[in-house]
Short mmCIF file of C-alpha atoms in Angstrom, two decimals:
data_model
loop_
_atom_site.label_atom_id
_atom_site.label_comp_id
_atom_site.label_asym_id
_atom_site.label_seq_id
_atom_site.Cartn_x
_atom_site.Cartn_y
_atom_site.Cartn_z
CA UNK A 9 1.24 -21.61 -25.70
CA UNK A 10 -1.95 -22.52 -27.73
CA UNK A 11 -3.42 -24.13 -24.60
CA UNK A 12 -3.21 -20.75 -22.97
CA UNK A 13 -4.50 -18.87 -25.96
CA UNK A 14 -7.77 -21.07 -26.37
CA UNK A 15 -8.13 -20.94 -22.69
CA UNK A 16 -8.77 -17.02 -23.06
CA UNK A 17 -10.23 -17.21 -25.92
CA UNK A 18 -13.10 -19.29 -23.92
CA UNK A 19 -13.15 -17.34 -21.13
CA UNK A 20 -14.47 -14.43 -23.32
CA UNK A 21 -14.30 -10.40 -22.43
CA UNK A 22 -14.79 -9.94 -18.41
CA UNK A 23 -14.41 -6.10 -18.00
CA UNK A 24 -17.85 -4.64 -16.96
CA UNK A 25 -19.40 -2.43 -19.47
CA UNK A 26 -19.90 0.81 -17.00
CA UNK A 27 -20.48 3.60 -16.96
CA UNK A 28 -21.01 2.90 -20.90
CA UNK A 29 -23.33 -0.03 -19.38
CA UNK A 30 -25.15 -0.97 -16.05
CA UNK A 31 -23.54 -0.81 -13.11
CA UNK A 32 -22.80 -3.89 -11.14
CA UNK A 33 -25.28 -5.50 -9.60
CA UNK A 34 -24.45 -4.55 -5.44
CA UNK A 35 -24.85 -7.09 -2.87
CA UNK A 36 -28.24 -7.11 -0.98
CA UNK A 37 -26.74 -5.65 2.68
CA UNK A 38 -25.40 -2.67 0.81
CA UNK A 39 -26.10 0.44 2.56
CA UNK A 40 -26.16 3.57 0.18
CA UNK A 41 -26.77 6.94 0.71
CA UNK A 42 -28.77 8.05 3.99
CA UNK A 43 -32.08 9.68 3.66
CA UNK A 44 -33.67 12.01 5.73
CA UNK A 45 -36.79 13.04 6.44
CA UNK A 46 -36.99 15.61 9.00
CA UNK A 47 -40.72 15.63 8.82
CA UNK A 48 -40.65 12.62 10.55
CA UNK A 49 -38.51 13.67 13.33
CA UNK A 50 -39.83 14.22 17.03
CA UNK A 51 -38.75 16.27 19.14
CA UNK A 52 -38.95 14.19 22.28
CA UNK A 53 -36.89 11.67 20.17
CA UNK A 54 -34.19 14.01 18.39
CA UNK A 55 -31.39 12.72 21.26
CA UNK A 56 -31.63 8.61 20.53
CA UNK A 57 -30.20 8.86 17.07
CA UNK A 58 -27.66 11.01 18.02
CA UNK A 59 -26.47 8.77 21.40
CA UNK A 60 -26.09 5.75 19.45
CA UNK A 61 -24.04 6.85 16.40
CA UNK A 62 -19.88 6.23 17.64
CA UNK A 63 -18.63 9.34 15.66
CA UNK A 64 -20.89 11.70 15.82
CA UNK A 65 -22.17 12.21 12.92
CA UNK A 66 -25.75 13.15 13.62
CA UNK A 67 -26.44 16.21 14.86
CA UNK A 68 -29.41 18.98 15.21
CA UNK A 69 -29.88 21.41 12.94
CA UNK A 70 -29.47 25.01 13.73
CA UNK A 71 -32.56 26.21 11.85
CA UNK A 72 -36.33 27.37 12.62
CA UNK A 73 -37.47 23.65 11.13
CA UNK A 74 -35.00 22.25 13.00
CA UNK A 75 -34.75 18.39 12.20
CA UNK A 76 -31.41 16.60 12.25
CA UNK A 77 -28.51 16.13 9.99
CA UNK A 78 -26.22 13.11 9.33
CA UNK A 79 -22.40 13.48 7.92
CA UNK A 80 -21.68 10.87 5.86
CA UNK A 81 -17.68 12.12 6.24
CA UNK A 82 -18.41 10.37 9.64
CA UNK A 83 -20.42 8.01 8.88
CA UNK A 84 -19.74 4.36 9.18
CA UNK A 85 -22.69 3.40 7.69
CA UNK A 86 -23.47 0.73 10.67
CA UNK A 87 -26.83 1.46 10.35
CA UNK A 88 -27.61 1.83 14.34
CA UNK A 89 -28.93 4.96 13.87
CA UNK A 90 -31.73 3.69 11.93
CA UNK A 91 -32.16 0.40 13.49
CA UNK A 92 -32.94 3.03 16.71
CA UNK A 93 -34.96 5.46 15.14
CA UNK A 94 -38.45 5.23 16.16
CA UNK A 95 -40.24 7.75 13.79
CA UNK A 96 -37.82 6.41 10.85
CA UNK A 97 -36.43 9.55 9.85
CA UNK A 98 -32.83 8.13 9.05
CA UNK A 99 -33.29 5.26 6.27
CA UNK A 100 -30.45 4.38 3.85
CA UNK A 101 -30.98 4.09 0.28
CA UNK A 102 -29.52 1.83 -2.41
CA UNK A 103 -27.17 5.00 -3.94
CA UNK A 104 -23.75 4.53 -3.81
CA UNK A 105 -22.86 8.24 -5.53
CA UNK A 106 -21.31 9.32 -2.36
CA UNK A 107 -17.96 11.61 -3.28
CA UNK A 108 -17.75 14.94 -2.89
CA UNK A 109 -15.34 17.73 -3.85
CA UNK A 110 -16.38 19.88 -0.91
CA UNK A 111 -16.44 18.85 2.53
CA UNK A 112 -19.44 20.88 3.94
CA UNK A 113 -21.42 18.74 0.93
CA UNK A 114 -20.99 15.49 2.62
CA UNK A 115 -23.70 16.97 5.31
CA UNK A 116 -26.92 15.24 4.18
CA UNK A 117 -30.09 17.71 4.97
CA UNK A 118 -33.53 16.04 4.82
CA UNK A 119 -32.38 14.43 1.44
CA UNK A 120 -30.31 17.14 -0.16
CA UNK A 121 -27.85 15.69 -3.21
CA UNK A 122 -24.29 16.93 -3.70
CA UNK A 123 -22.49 14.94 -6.08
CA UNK A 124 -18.81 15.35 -6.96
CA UNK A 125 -18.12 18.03 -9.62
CA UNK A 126 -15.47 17.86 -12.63
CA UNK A 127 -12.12 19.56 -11.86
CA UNK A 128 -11.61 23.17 -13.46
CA UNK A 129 -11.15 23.26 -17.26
CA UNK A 130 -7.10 23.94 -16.60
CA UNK A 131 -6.95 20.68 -14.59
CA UNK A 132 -9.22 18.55 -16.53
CA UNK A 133 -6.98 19.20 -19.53
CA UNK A 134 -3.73 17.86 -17.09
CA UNK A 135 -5.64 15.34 -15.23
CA UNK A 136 -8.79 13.97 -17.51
CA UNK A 137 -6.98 11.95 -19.96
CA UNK A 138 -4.71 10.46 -17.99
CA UNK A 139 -4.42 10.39 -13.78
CA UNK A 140 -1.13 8.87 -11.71
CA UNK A 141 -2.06 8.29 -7.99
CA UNK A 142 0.14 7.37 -5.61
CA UNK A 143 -1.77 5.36 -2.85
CA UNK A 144 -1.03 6.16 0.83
CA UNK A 145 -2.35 4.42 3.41
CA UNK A 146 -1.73 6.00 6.71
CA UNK A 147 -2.70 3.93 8.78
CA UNK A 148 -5.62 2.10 7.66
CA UNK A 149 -7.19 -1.22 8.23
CA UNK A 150 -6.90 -2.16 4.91
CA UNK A 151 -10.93 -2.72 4.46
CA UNK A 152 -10.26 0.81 1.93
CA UNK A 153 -7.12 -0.30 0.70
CA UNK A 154 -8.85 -3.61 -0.48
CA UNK A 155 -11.61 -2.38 -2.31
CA UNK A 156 -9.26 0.52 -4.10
CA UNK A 157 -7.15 -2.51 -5.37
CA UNK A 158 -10.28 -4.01 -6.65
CA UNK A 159 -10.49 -1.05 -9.26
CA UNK A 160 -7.28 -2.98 -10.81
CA UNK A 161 -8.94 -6.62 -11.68
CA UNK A 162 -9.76 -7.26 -14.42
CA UNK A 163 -13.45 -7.05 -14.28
CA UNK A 164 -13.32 -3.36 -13.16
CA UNK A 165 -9.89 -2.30 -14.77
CA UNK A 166 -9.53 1.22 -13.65
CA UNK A 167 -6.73 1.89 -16.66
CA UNK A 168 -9.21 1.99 -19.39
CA UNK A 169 -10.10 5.77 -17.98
CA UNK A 170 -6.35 6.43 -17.98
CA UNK A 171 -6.37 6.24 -14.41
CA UNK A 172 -3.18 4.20 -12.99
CA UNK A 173 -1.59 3.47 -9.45
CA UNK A 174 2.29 4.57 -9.43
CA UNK A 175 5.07 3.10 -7.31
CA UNK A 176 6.51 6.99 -6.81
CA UNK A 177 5.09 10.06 -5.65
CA UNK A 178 7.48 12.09 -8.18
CA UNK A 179 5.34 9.78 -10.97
CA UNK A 180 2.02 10.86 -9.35
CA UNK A 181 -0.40 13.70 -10.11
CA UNK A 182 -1.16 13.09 -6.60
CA UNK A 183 -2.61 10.66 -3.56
CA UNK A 184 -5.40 8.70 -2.81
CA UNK A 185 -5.07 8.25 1.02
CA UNK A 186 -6.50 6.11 3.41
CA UNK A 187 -6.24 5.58 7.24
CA UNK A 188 -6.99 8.49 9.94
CA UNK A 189 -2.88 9.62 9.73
CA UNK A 190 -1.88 8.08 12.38
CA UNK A 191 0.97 10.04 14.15
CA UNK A 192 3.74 8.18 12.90
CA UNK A 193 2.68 8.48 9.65
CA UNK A 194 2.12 12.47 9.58
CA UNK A 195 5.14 13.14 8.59
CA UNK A 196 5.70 9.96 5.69
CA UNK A 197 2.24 11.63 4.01
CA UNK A 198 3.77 15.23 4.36
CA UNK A 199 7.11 14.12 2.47
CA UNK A 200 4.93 11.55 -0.25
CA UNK A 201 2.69 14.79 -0.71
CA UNK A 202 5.87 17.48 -0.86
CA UNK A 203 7.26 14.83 -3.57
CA UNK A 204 4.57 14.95 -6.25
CA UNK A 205 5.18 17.75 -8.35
CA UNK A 206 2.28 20.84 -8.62
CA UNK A 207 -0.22 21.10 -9.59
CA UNK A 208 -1.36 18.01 -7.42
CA UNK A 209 -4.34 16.80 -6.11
CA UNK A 210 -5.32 14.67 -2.60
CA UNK A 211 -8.10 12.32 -2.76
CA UNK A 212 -9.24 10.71 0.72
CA UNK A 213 -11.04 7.65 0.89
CA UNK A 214 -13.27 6.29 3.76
CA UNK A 215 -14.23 7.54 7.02
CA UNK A 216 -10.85 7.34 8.57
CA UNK A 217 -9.52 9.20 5.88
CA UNK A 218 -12.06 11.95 5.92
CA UNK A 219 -12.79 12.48 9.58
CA UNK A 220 -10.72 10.28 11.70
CA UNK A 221 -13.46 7.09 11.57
CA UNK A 222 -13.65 5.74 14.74
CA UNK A 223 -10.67 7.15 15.80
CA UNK A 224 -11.78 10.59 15.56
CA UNK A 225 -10.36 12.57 18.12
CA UNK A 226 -8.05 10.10 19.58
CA UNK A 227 -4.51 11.45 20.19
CA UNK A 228 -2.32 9.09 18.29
CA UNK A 229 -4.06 10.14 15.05
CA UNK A 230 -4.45 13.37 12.83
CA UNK A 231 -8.00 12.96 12.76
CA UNK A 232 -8.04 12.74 9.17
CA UNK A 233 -6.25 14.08 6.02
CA UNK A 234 -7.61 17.61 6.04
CA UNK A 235 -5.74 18.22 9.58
CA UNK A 236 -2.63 17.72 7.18
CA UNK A 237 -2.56 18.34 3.40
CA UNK A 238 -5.40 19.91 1.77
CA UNK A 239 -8.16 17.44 0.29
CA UNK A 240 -10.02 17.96 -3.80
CA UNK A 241 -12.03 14.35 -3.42
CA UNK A 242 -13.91 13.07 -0.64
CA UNK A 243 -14.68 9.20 -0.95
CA UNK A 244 -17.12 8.61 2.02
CA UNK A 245 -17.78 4.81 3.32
CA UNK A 246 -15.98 2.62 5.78
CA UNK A 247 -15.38 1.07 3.45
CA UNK A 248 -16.50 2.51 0.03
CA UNK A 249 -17.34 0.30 -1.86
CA UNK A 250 -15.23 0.09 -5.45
CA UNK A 251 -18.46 1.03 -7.50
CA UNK A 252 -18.70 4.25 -4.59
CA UNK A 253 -14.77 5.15 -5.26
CA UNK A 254 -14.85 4.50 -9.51
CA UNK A 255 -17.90 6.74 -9.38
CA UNK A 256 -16.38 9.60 -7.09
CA UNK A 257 -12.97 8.77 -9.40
CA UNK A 258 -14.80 9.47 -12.54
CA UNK A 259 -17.27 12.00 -11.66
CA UNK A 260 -13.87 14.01 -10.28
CA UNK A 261 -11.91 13.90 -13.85
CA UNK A 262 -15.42 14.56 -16.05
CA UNK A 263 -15.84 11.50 -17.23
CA UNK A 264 -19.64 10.94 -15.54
#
């Protein structure tokens, strides 16, 4: 008993200090938030970017300046794209603010910034003190699943914000999903998300999640979360990295 209470005694306090500190230090092949700089792009170019990214999402911009845009919904942050790009107009940045509570502001547009706003006053009272999620993953790879159960460790320990994974929806304020809903699981997220009692909130994570990932469009899935409940959070990455999710987490209940 005393041998276990000197041991963590010695071992000292390992929780990270953020957001009241720094951040963590991310590893050096991190790949943040794309940039854009449309002034860069050519025209006789626009197409390569586009051909090389597997989802999609790069596209041209309807307007008179034209230029491209790149949605990180869709994004698996591979990093072809600018690898490709011979005027260097895609570049990824260091950032890992990625959430978003709207979908359209996941669009990046020759370096706009959208970052996740605080829920409404009513649900910030219900949710900002103290959130239940019940985790779905429907069928995911587990790359998202991994780094959400990283938010439990010790070092990050996601219950200091009053933020806690439940066993049961009917203990939930609502889901964090991951996966593209694959067809067999349609129907296991519609009855987890008819269980949680209102009001409720749905919270996808990663690519899949989001937009279907690189399965977007393929018949044995939903294409993504919004095809079956209604979304509040969108966690971007594939995968998102635990700083990426805390951030989105926090940023969602007012906390950032």
């Amino acid at each position: 008993m005393f041998g276990v209470v000197k041991t963590r005694l010695l071992q000292g306090h390992r929780t990270m200090k953020y957001p009241d500190g720094p951040a963590p230090e991310l590893p050096e092949k991190f790949i943040g938030k794309p940039v854009i700089d449309c002034s860069k792009c050519q025209a006789d170019c626009k197409r390569t970017c586009i051909d090389v990214c597997p989802t999609g999402a790069i596209a041209v911009m309807q307007s008179e300046k034209g230029g491209i845009s790149l949605d990180m919904g869709k994004c698996l942050f591979c990093g072809v794209c600018r690898d490709k790009c011979p005027s260097g107009t895609i570049c990824f940045g260091r950032k890992h603010q990625l959430a978003a509570t709207k979908r359209d502001d996941l669009v990046v547009k020759n370096g706009d910034e959208s970052l996740a706003s605080a829920l409404n006053k009513k649900a910030q009272k219900l949710f900002g003190r103290s959130l239940k999620l019940r985790q779905v993953s429907a069928g995911g790879c587990n790359a998202c699943e991994s780094d959400t159960n990283v938010l439990n460790t010790v070092g990050w320990d996601l219950g200091r914000f009053g933020i806690q994974f439940v066993a049961s929806p009917r203990h939930a304020d609502g889901l964090l999903v991951t996966g593209p809903v694959s067809e067999n699981m349609k129907e296991a997220l519609l009855k987890t998300y008819e269980a949680v009692a209102s009001p409720k909130i749905v919270i996808a994570v990663g690519a899949c999640a989001i937009s279907g990932g690189p399965y977007i469009g393929h018949p044995e899935t939903c294409s993504g979360v919004t095809k079956v409940v209604p979304v509040d959070l969108f966690i971007p990455g594939c995968p998102p990295h635990p700083l990426t999710i805390l951030d989105g987490l926090l940023r969602f209940v007012g906390r950032l």
